[in-house]
Coordinates of C-alpha atoms in Angstrom, one line a residue:
Chain A
M1 CA -17.6 -36.1 24.5
A2 CA -18.2 -32.4 24.1
P3 CA -17.2 -31.1 20.7
L4 CA -13.9 -29.2 20.5
I5 CA -15.3 -26.4 18.4
E6 CA -18.9 -25.4 18.5
I7 CA -20.3 -22.9 16.1
K8 CA -23.8 -21.7 16.7
N9 CA -26.1 -19.8 14.3
L10 CA -23.0 -17.8 13.1
A11 CA -23.9 -15.0 10.7
K12 CA -21.7 -12.4 9.0
T13 CA -22.8 -9.4 6.9
Y14 CA -20.0 -7.2 5.7
G15 CA -20.1 -3.4 5.7
N16 CA -20.9 -3.5 2.0
G17 CA -24.0 -5.5 2.7
F18 CA -22.7 -8.8 1.4
T19 CA -23.9 -11.6 3.6
A20 CA -21.1 -14.2 3.8
L21 CA -22.7 -16.5 6.3
K22 CA -26.3 -17.1 7.1
G23 CA -26.7 -18.8 10.4
V24 CA -24.1 -21.6 10.3
D25 CA -24.2 -24.4 12.9
L26 CA -21.2 -26.7 13.0
T27 CA -19.4 -28.8 15.6
I28 CA -16.0 -30.1 15.3
D29 CA -14.6 -33.1 17.3
K30 CA -11.2 -33.4 18.8
G31 CA -8.8 -35.3 16.6
E32 CA -10.7 -35.3 13.3
I33 CA -9.9 -33.9 10.0
L34 CA -12.9 -31.9 8.6
A35 CA -12.9 -30.8 5.0
L36 CA -15.0 -27.7 4.2
L37 CA -15.9 -27.9 0.5
G38 CA -17.5 -25.1 -1.4
P39 CA -17.2 -22.9 -4.5
N40 CA -15.6 -19.4 -4.5
G41 CA -17.4 -17.0 -2.2
A42 CA -19.3 -19.7 -0.4
G43 CA -18.1 -18.3 3.0
K44 CA -15.4 -20.8 3.9
T45 CA -12.7 -18.2 4.6
T46 CA -15.1 -15.9 6.5
L47 CA -16.1 -18.9 8.7
I48 CA -12.4 -19.6 9.5
S49 CA -11.5 -16.0 9.9
I50 CA -14.3 -15.5 12.5
V51 CA -13.1 -18.5 14.5
C52 CA -9.5 -17.3 14.4
G53 CA -10.4 -13.7 15.4
I54 CA -9.6 -11.9 12.1
V55 CA -13.2 -11.0 11.3
N56 CA -15.9 -10.1 13.8
A57 CA -19.2 -12.1 13.6
T58 CA -22.4 -10.2 13.1
S59 CA -24.3 -12.6 15.3
G60 CA -24.0 -16.1 16.8
S61 CA -21.3 -17.6 18.9
V62 CA -18.2 -19.9 18.6
S63 CA -16.7 -21.7 21.5
V64 CA -13.3 -23.6 21.5
A65 CA -12.9 -26.2 24.2
G66 CA -15.7 -24.6 26.0
H67 CA -14.2 -21.1 25.8
D68 CA -16.0 -18.3 24.1
I69 CA -13.7 -16.9 21.2
V70 CA -14.5 -13.3 22.1
R71 CA -14.5 -13.2 26.0
D72 CA -11.6 -15.8 26.3
Y73 CA -9.8 -14.9 23.2
R74 CA -6.4 -15.4 24.7
R75 CA -7.1 -19.0 25.6
T76 CA -8.8 -19.9 22.3
R77 CA -6.4 -18.2 20.0
G78 CA -3.5 -19.8 21.8
M79 CA -5.0 -23.2 20.8
I80 CA -5.4 -22.4 17.1
G81 CA -2.9 -22.3 14.3
L82 CA -3.9 -20.8 11.0
V83 CA -2.5 -21.1 7.5
P84 CA -4.1 -18.4 5.4
Q85 CA -5.0 -18.8 1.8
E86 CA -2.9 -16.0 0.4
L87 CA 0.9 -16.4 0.5
T88 CA 1.3 -13.4 2.9
T89 CA 4.8 -13.5 4.3
D90 CA 7.4 -11.0 5.2
A91 CA 10.1 -10.8 2.5
F92 CA 13.2 -10.0 4.4
E93 CA 13.0 -12.2 7.4
T94 CA 14.7 -15.5 7.4
V95 CA 12.6 -18.7 7.8
W96 CA 14.0 -19.3 11.3
A97 CA 13.3 -15.8 12.4
T98 CA 9.7 -15.8 11.2
A99 CA 8.8 -19.1 12.8
S100 CA 10.4 -17.9 16.1
F101 CA 8.4 -14.6 15.8
S102 CA 5.2 -16.6 15.5
R103 CA 5.9 -18.7 18.6
G104 CA 6.7 -15.5 20.6
L105 CA 3.6 -13.7 19.3
F106 CA 1.4 -16.6 20.6
G107 CA 3.0 -16.0 24.1
L108 CA 5.4 -19.0 24.3
A109 CA 8.9 -18.9 25.5
P110 CA 11.5 -19.6 22.8
N111 CA 12.1 -23.3 22.1
P112 CA 14.6 -23.7 19.3
A113 CA 14.3 -27.5 19.5
H114 CA 10.6 -27.3 18.6
I115 CA 11.2 -24.9 15.7
E116 CA 13.9 -27.2 14.5
K117 CA 11.5 -30.1 14.5
V118 CA 8.8 -28.2 12.7
L119 CA 11.2 -27.0 10.0
K120 CA 12.6 -30.5 9.6
T121 CA 9.1 -32.0 9.2
L122 CA 8.2 -29.5 6.6
S123 CA 11.6 -30.0 4.7
L124 CA 12.6 -26.4 5.4
W125 CA 15.6 -27.1 7.6
D126 CA 18.2 -26.3 4.9
K127 CA 16.3 -23.1 4.2
K128 CA 16.2 -21.9 7.7
D129 CA 18.7 -19.0 7.1
S130 CA 17.2 -18.1 3.7
R131 CA 15.2 -14.9 3.3
I132 CA 11.6 -15.7 2.6
M133 CA 11.6 -13.7 -0.6
T134 CA 14.2 -16.1 -2.2
L135 CA 11.8 -19.0 -1.7
S136 CA 9.5 -20.6 -4.3
G137 CA 5.7 -20.4 -3.9
G138 CA 5.5 -24.0 -2.5
M139 CA 8.3 -23.3 0.0
K140 CA 6.5 -20.2 1.2
R141 CA 3.3 -22.2 1.7
R142 CA 5.4 -24.5 3.9
V143 CA 6.7 -21.5 5.8
L144 CA 3.2 -20.4 6.5
I145 CA 2.5 -23.9 7.9
A146 CA 5.6 -23.8 10.0
K147 CA 4.6 -20.5 11.4
A148 CA 1.2 -21.9 12.3
L149 CA 2.7 -24.9 14.0
A150 CA 5.4 -22.9 15.9
H151 CA 3.2 -22.4 19.0
E152 CA 2.2 -26.1 19.1
P153 CA -1.5 -25.6 18.4
Q154 CA -4.2 -28.2 19.2
I155 CA -6.3 -27.0 16.2
L156 CA -5.0 -26.2 12.8
F157 CA -7.0 -24.4 10.2
L158 CA -5.7 -24.8 6.6
D159 CA -7.3 -22.4 4.2
E160 CA -6.8 -24.0 0.8
P161 CA -3.4 -25.3 1.7
T162 CA -2.6 -26.9 -1.7
A163 CA -3.9 -24.1 -4.0
G164 CA -1.2 -23.6 -6.6
V165 CA 1.0 -26.4 -5.2
D166 CA 2.4 -29.0 -7.6
V167 CA 1.4 -32.6 -7.3
S168 CA 4.4 -34.0 -5.4
L169 CA 4.2 -31.2 -2.8
R170 CA 0.6 -31.7 -2.4
K171 CA 1.2 -35.5 -1.6
D172 CA 3.9 -34.4 1.0
M173 CA 1.5 -31.9 2.5
W174 CA -1.2 -34.6 2.9
N175 CA 1.3 -36.7 4.7
T176 CA 2.2 -34.0 7.0
V177 CA -1.5 -33.3 7.8
R178 CA -1.9 -37.0 8.5
E179 CA 1.0 -37.0 10.8
L180 CA -0.4 -33.9 12.7
R181 CA -3.6 -35.7 13.1
E182 CA -1.9 -38.7 14.5
S183 CA -0.1 -36.4 17.0
G184 CA -3.6 -35.4 18.2
V185 CA -4.0 -32.1 16.3
T186 CA -7.5 -31.4 15.0
V187 CA -7.5 -30.2 11.3
I188 CA -10.0 -28.2 9.5
L189 CA -9.2 -27.6 5.9
T190 CA -11.0 -25.8 3.2
T191 CA -10.4 -26.8 -0.4
H192 CA -11.6 -26.7 -4.0
Y193 CA -10.1 -30.0 -4.8
I194 CA -12.6 -32.8 -4.1
E195 CA -9.7 -35.2 -4.4
E196 CA -8.2 -33.7 -1.4
A197 CA -11.2 -34.0 0.8
E198 CA -11.7 -37.5 -0.5
E199 CA -8.1 -38.3 0.4
M200 CA -7.8 -36.8 3.7
A201 CA -11.0 -36.0 5.5
D202 CA -12.9 -38.0 8.1
R203 CA -15.9 -35.8 7.7
V204 CA -16.9 -33.5 4.9
G205 CA -18.9 -30.3 5.2
V206 CA -20.3 -28.6 2.1
I207 CA -20.9 -24.9 2.3
N208 CA -22.7 -22.8 -0.4
N209 CA -24.0 -19.3 -0.3
G210 CA -23.2 -19.0 3.4
E211 CA -25.0 -22.0 4.5
I212 CA -23.8 -25.5 5.4
I213 CA -25.6 -27.8 3.1
V214 CA -24.5 -31.0 4.6
V215 CA -21.9 -32.3 7.1
E216 CA -21.4 -36.1 7.1
E217 CA -18.8 -38.8 7.7
K218 CA -17.1 -39.0 4.3
A219 CA -17.8 -42.7 3.9
E220 CA -21.4 -42.1 5.0
L221 CA -21.9 -39.3 2.6
M222 CA -20.6 -41.3 -0.3
R223 CA -22.8 -44.2 0.7
K224 CA -26.0 -42.1 1.0
L225 CA -25.6 -40.0 -2.0
G226 CA -23.4 -42.2 -4.1
K227 CA -24.5 -44.2 -7.0
K228 CA -22.7 -47.1 -8.7
E229 CA -22.8 -48.1 -12.3
V230 CA -22.0 -51.3 -14.0
V231 CA -20.8 -50.8 -17.5
L232 CA -20.8 -53.8 -19.9
T233 CA -18.9 -53.9 -23.0
L234 CA -20.9 -55.9 -25.5
N235 CA -19.5 -58.3 -28.0
K236 CA -22.0 -57.2 -30.6
P237 CA -23.2 -53.6 -30.6
L238 CA -27.0 -53.1 -30.0
K239 CA -29.1 -50.9 -32.3
S240 CA -31.7 -50.4 -29.5
L241 CA -32.6 -51.8 -26.1
P242 CA -34.6 -55.0 -26.4
K243 CA -38.1 -54.9 -24.8
A244 CA -37.1 -57.4 -22.2
L245 CA -34.7 -54.9 -20.7
A246 CA -37.2 -52.1 -20.5
G247 CA -37.7 -52.4 -16.7
F248 CA -34.1 -51.6 -16.0
D249 CA -32.4 -48.2 -15.6
L250 CA -30.1 -48.7 -18.6
T251 CA -28.3 -46.5 -21.0
L252 CA -26.9 -47.4 -24.2
T253 CA -23.9 -45.5 -25.7
E254 CA -24.4 -44.0 -29.0
D255 CA -22.5 -46.6 -31.0
G256 CA -24.4 -49.3 -29.1
S257 CA -21.2 -50.9 -27.8
K258 CA -21.7 -50.2 -24.2
L259 CA -24.4 -50.6 -21.8
A260 CA -24.5 -48.9 -18.4
Y261 CA -26.7 -49.9 -15.5
A262 CA -27.1 -47.5 -12.6
Y263 CA -28.1 -48.7 -9.1
A264 CA -28.2 -47.2 -5.6
T265 CA -25.7 -48.8 -3.3
T266 CA -28.1 -48.3 -0.4
G267 CA -30.8 -50.6 -1.8
K268 CA -31.3 -54.1 -0.5
R269 CA -31.4 -55.4 -4.0
T270 CA -29.3 -54.0 -6.6
G271 CA -30.9 -55.9 -9.4
I272 CA -27.6 -56.8 -11.0
T273 CA -28.3 -60.6 -10.8
R274 CA -31.7 -60.2 -12.5
L275 CA -30.1 -58.0 -15.2
L276 CA -27.4 -60.5 -15.9
D277 CA -29.9 -63.4 -16.1
T278 CA -32.1 -61.4 -18.4
L279 CA -29.2 -60.6 -20.7
A280 CA -28.1 -64.2 -20.8
A281 CA -31.8 -65.2 -21.7
Q282 CA -31.6 -62.6 -24.6
N283 CA -28.2 -64.1 -25.8
I284 CA -26.6 -60.7 -25.2
T285 CA -22.9 -61.4 -24.4
F286 CA -20.2 -59.0 -23.1
S287 CA -16.5 -59.0 -23.2
D288 CA -15.8 -56.7 -20.2
L289 CA -17.5 -55.5 -17.1
D290 CA -16.6 -52.3 -15.0
T291 CA -18.1 -50.8 -12.0
V292 CA -17.9 -47.0 -11.5
Q293 CA -18.6 -45.4 -8.1
S294 CA -19.7 -41.7 -8.2
S295 CA -16.9 -39.5 -6.6
L296 CA -17.3 -36.9 -4.1
E297 CA -17.0 -34.5 -6.9
D298 CA -20.2 -35.7 -8.5
I299 CA -21.9 -35.5 -5.2
F300 CA -20.6 -32.1 -4.5
V301 CA -21.7 -30.8 -7.9
S302 CA -25.2 -32.2 -7.5
L303 CA -25.5 -30.8 -3.9
V304 CA -24.4 -27.3 -5.0
E305 CA -26.6 -27.3 -8.1
D306 CA -29.6 -28.4 -6.0
G307 CA -28.9 -25.4 -3.7
R308 CA -29.3 -22.9 -6.6
Chain B
M1 CA 0.0 -9.7 29.7
N2 CA 1.6 -11.5 26.8
F3 CA 5.1 -10.4 27.2
Y4 CA 6.6 -12.8 24.7
G5 CA 4.1 -11.6 22.1
M6 CA 5.0 -7.9 22.7
W7 CA 8.7 -8.7 22.7
A8 CA 8.3 -10.5 19.4
I9 CA 6.7 -7.5 17.8
Y10 CA 9.2 -5.2 19.3
R11 CA 12.1 -7.3 18.2
F12 CA 10.7 -7.6 14.7
E13 CA 10.3 -3.9 14.4
M14 CA 13.8 -3.3 15.7
A15 CA 15.2 -5.8 13.2
R16 CA 13.5 -4.0 10.4
W17 CA 15.2 -0.9 11.6
A18 CA 18.6 -2.6 11.7
R19 CA 18.1 -3.6 8.1
T20 CA 17.5 -0.1 7.0
L21 CA 19.9 1.5 9.3
F22 CA 21.3 3.8 6.6
Q23 CA 17.9 5.2 5.7
S24 CA 16.6 5.5 9.2
L25 CA 19.7 6.7 11.0
V26 CA 22.3 8.0 8.8
S27 CA 20.2 10.1 6.6
P28 CA 18.6 12.2 9.4
V29 CA 22.1 12.7 10.9
I30 CA 23.4 14.0 7.6
S31 CA 20.4 16.3 7.1
T32 CA 20.8 17.7 10.7
T33 CA 24.5 18.3 10.1
L34 CA 23.5 20.2 7.0
Y35 CA 21.2 22.4 9.0
F36 CA 24.0 23.2 11.4
V37 CA 26.5 24.0 8.7
V38 CA 24.1 26.2 6.9
F39 CA 22.0 27.8 9.6
G40 CA 24.4 27.4 12.5
A41 CA 27.7 28.2 11.0
A42 CA 27.1 30.1 7.8
I43 CA 24.0 32.2 8.5
G44 CA 24.1 31.9 12.3
S45 CA 27.5 33.7 12.5
R46 CA 25.7 36.8 11.2
I47 CA 22.7 36.5 13.6
A48 CA 23.0 38.1 17.1
H49 CA 22.6 35.8 20.1
V50 CA 18.9 34.8 20.9
E51 CA 18.2 35.6 24.6
G52 CA 21.8 35.1 25.5
V53 CA 22.4 31.9 23.6
S54 CA 24.3 31.6 20.3
Y55 CA 22.2 31.0 17.3
G56 CA 23.8 27.6 16.6
A57 CA 23.1 26.4 20.1
F58 CA 19.6 28.0 20.0
L59 CA 18.8 25.8 16.9
V60 CA 19.7 22.4 18.7
P61 CA 16.3 21.7 20.6
G62 CA 14.3 22.7 17.6
L63 CA 16.3 20.6 15.1
L64 CA 16.1 17.7 17.5
M65 CA 12.3 18.1 17.8
L66 CA 12.1 18.2 14.0
S67 CA 13.7 14.9 13.6
L68 CA 12.0 13.3 16.6
L69 CA 8.5 14.3 15.3
T70 CA 8.9 13.3 11.7
Q71 CA 10.8 10.1 12.5
S72 CA 8.4 9.0 15.3
V73 CA 5.4 9.6 13.0
T74 CA 6.9 8.0 9.8
N75 CA 8.4 5.0 11.6
A76 CA 5.3 4.0 13.6
A77 CA 3.0 4.7 10.6
F78 CA 5.1 2.4 8.3
G79 CA 5.4 -0.2 11.0
I80 CA 1.7 -0.9 11.2
Y81 CA 0.8 0.1 7.7
F82 CA 3.1 -2.4 6.0
P83 CA 1.7 -5.6 7.6
R84 CA -1.7 -4.3 6.6
F85 CA -0.6 -3.7 3.1
V86 CA 1.1 -7.2 2.5
G87 CA -1.5 -9.0 4.6
T88 CA 0.8 -10.3 7.4
I89 CA -1.5 -8.5 9.9
Y90 CA -3.6 -11.7 9.9
E91 CA -1.1 -13.2 12.3
I92 CA -1.2 -10.3 14.8
L93 CA -5.0 -10.3 14.7
S94 CA -5.3 -14.1 15.2
A95 CA -2.7 -14.1 18.0
P96 CA -3.5 -14.0 21.7
V97 CA -2.3 -10.5 22.1
S98 CA -4.6 -7.6 23.3
Y99 CA -4.8 -4.3 21.5
L100 CA -3.0 -2.5 24.3
E101 CA 0.0 -5.0 23.9
V102 CA 0.0 -4.5 20.1
V103 CA 0.1 -0.7 20.6
L104 CA 2.7 -0.8 23.3
A105 CA 5.0 -3.0 21.1
Y106 CA 4.7 -1.0 17.9
V107 CA 4.6 2.4 19.5
G108 CA 7.4 1.3 21.9
A109 CA 9.6 0.2 19.1
A110 CA 9.1 3.4 17.1
A111 CA 9.7 5.5 20.2
T112 CA 12.9 3.6 20.9
K113 CA 14.1 4.4 17.4
S114 CA 13.5 8.1 17.5
I115 CA 15.0 8.4 21.0
V116 CA 18.2 6.7 19.8
L117 CA 18.1 9.0 16.8
G118 CA 17.6 12.0 19.1
L119 CA 20.6 11.1 21.2
I120 CA 22.8 10.7 18.1
I121 CA 21.6 14.0 16.7
L122 CA 22.4 15.6 20.2
A123 CA 25.9 14.1 19.9
T124 CA 26.4 15.3 16.4
A125 CA 25.3 18.8 17.5
S126 CA 27.7 18.9 20.3
V127 CA 30.5 18.7 17.7
F128 CA 29.3 22.0 16.1
V129 CA 28.1 24.1 19.0
P130 CA 28.9 24.4 22.7
L131 CA 26.0 22.4 24.3
K132 CA 24.5 23.1 27.7
I133 CA 21.7 21.1 29.3
A134 CA 20.4 22.9 32.3
H135 CA 17.8 20.2 33.2
P136 CA 18.8 16.8 31.9
L137 CA 15.9 15.0 33.6
A138 CA 13.4 17.4 32.1
M139 CA 15.1 17.1 28.7
A140 CA 14.8 13.3 28.9
F141 CA 11.1 13.6 30.0
F142 CA 10.3 15.9 27.0
L143 CA 12.3 13.5 24.7
V144 CA 10.7 10.3 25.9
L145 CA 7.2 11.7 26.1
T146 CA 7.3 13.4 22.7
A147 CA 8.7 10.4 21.0
F148 CA 6.0 8.2 22.5
T149 CA 3.1 10.6 21.7
F150 CA 4.1 11.2 18.2
S151 CA 4.8 7.5 17.6
L152 CA 1.1 7.0 18.7
L153 CA 0.1 9.6 16.2
G154 CA 2.1 7.7 13.6
F155 CA 0.3 4.4 14.6
I156 CA -3.0 6.1 14.1
I157 CA -1.9 7.4 10.6
G158 CA -0.7 3.9 9.7
I159 CA -4.1 2.4 10.6
W160 CA -6.0 5.2 8.9
A161 CA -3.9 5.2 5.6
D162 CA -5.1 3.0 2.8
N163 CA -2.5 3.9 0.4
F164 CA 1.2 5.0 0.5
E165 CA 0.3 8.6 -0.4
K166 CA -1.8 9.1 2.7
L167 CA 1.0 7.5 4.7
Q168 CA 3.3 10.3 3.5
I169 CA 1.0 13.2 3.5
V170 CA 0.7 13.9 7.2
P171 CA 4.5 14.0 8.0
L172 CA 5.1 16.0 4.8
L173 CA 2.2 18.4 4.8
V174 CA 1.4 18.7 8.5
I175 CA 4.3 17.9 10.8
T176 CA 7.1 19.5 8.9
P177 CA 5.3 22.9 8.5
L178 CA 4.2 22.9 12.0
V179 CA 7.7 22.3 13.3
F180 CA 9.2 24.9 11.0
L181 CA 6.6 27.4 12.1
G182 CA 6.7 26.3 15.7
G183 CA 9.8 28.2 16.6
S184 CA 12.5 25.7 15.6
F185 CA 14.6 28.5 14.1
Y186 CA 13.5 31.5 15.9
S187 CA 12.1 32.8 19.2
V188 CA 8.5 33.9 19.1
D189 CA 9.5 37.3 20.2
M190 CA 11.2 37.9 16.9
L191 CA 7.8 37.8 15.1
P192 CA 5.4 40.7 14.6
P193 CA 2.7 40.9 17.4
F194 CA 0.0 39.5 15.2
W195 CA 1.9 36.4 14.1
Q196 CA 3.0 35.8 17.7
K197 CA -0.8 35.3 18.5
V198 CA -1.2 33.0 15.4
T199 CA 1.9 30.9 16.4
L200 CA 0.3 30.1 19.7
L201 CA -2.2 28.1 17.9
N202 CA 0.5 25.8 16.7
P203 CA 0.7 22.8 19.1
V204 CA 4.3 22.0 18.2
L205 CA 5.5 25.4 19.6
Y206 CA 4.7 24.2 23.1
L207 CA 6.8 21.1 22.7
I208 CA 9.8 23.0 21.3
S209 CA 9.5 25.7 23.9
G210 CA 9.5 23.2 26.8
F211 CA 12.3 21.3 25.3
R212 CA 14.4 24.4 24.7
W213 CA 13.7 25.4 28.4
S214 CA 15.3 22.1 29.5
F215 CA 18.4 23.1 27.6
Y216 CA 18.9 26.9 28.2
E217 CA 16.1 27.9 30.6
I218 CA 14.6 30.2 27.9
S219 CA 11.1 29.5 26.7
D220 CA 8.3 31.1 24.7
V221 CA 5.6 29.9 27.0
P222 CA 5.7 28.7 30.6
V223 CA 7.1 25.2 31.0
G224 CA 4.0 24.0 32.8
V225 CA 2.0 24.8 29.8
S226 CA 4.3 22.8 27.6
I227 CA 3.9 19.7 29.9
A228 CA 0.1 20.2 29.8
M229 CA 0.1 20.4 26.1
I230 CA 2.0 17.1 25.7
G231 CA -0.5 15.6 28.2
V232 CA -3.4 16.8 26.0
F233 CA -1.8 15.3 22.8
L234 CA -1.2 12.0 24.4
S235 CA -4.7 11.8 25.7
V236 CA -6.2 12.7 22.3
C237 CA -4.0 10.1 20.6
L238 CA -4.8 7.5 23.2
A239 CA -8.6 8.2 22.9
I240 CA -8.4 7.8 19.0
V241 CA -6.4 4.5 19.4
W242 CA -8.9 3.2 21.9
W243 CA -11.8 4.1 19.6
M244 CA -10.0 2.5 16.6
F245 CA -9.6 -0.8 18.4
R246 CA -13.0 -0.7 19.9
T247 CA -14.6 -0.5 16.5
G248 CA -12.0 -2.5 14.6
Y249 CA -11.5 0.5 12.3
R250 CA -9.7 -0.6 9.2
L251 CA -8.3 -3.7 11.0
K252 CA -11.2 -6.0 11.4
S253 CA -14.3 -6.1 9.1

């Protein structure tokens, strides 16, 4: 199947000389949730802005469903909904008016039933006649999502959708995004929160200094780069590691009460059985055993640091 | 053409107008009324007729132009500047609307507002002075074309301005003096010969002259010249807007 969005060698240098993107290649498939992770200034927003038509690319090309975003801008923009990072809303308009405005702006005939459905999904229905300026920050964020969904887009860009949003609203939003995906919408979200990518995404792209460092299936990425650790809580603290254990990648905590063994999940043999046998032979007993898997956050940090 | 898109922008702009009806409609009407009371009734009663027209009546086309020009420019400038200022412009830029459609919608809305305002001022004026419109069609032509051209100028200013001061500076420091010195309150014949020549450099003179001709068939310059001058303004403004969009000037980085 041809990718829904195809980004080829996309570069952007701003007027002040700052290069935000250095030849990015990326394909996005229909129906997936792709999370773009990256530190501030990595180029996430620039990338989204080019695809949506807000920023002109310096070089490279982007096609959406086979249509070039510059030549066929009407067709490609009509397919895309954008939720910007900043809470940029009109102050005096009502929620209903602003959502209806967005639908019209994207060239669609009024459809009150659809607007009603969107507002209800986002728990905005009882606020439909409120002026936007009277709403809280979280509510404004939902208004922006409602505006982006008003024209029934096939692709939704969420630029840091949960920045500054409280935990319960964040969970609500995740559910909304999942529902959208189930209805066939392709979702691209940028985020600082690794937790968010881990929770939501099918694939994760890491972007840093204007370059895509890695794009992988989330599970694959964690498997490839992930490490696991077995942590044993010892019955008697050890002063130092016995010689018999020298061949293992072990760390002993300062007080000698815990022993951590790191192993790669990709290896055929983990060495755990051999370690436990060796411990038994040395009469080292333990009262508890934990396994810890490295999170996307650890992976992200190591990727970004390697890139520096 | 994305008609729904244009209609959405147009309606948005008109709704903004309706919310600030007092500021955008009542205050120009009040200030025009003051002009009539002061210049028309109080001072005008001591001024002889100008080319056979009472001074109060002579003032009407000029005053109308004054409001038309300043309101067209300020309205259109604010209309496009504000979304840029608060950031909501992202939605216009990411929508499937062409630049032509964006211009038509914003400028059309601003022109509509100033035309409505012009008609209200005309109605207000008819209360104070006996009004005669010799060529109603020509009058409508000048009214609509001027409103559209100066809304276009306002649109340009709204894109050029990067702060509120710049937004105000053109209407205050350029438009208002040009209108005052463009024969709103006097006929060019009343000036000394040297200043008559200088006045001819003022583009607004041609608008007021043509407009006054459509009322009373008196003009400072031939009416054909006035029409040509509006054509020149319009072309210059269109060329600038075309260039702005082609380069993404202050809209797209």
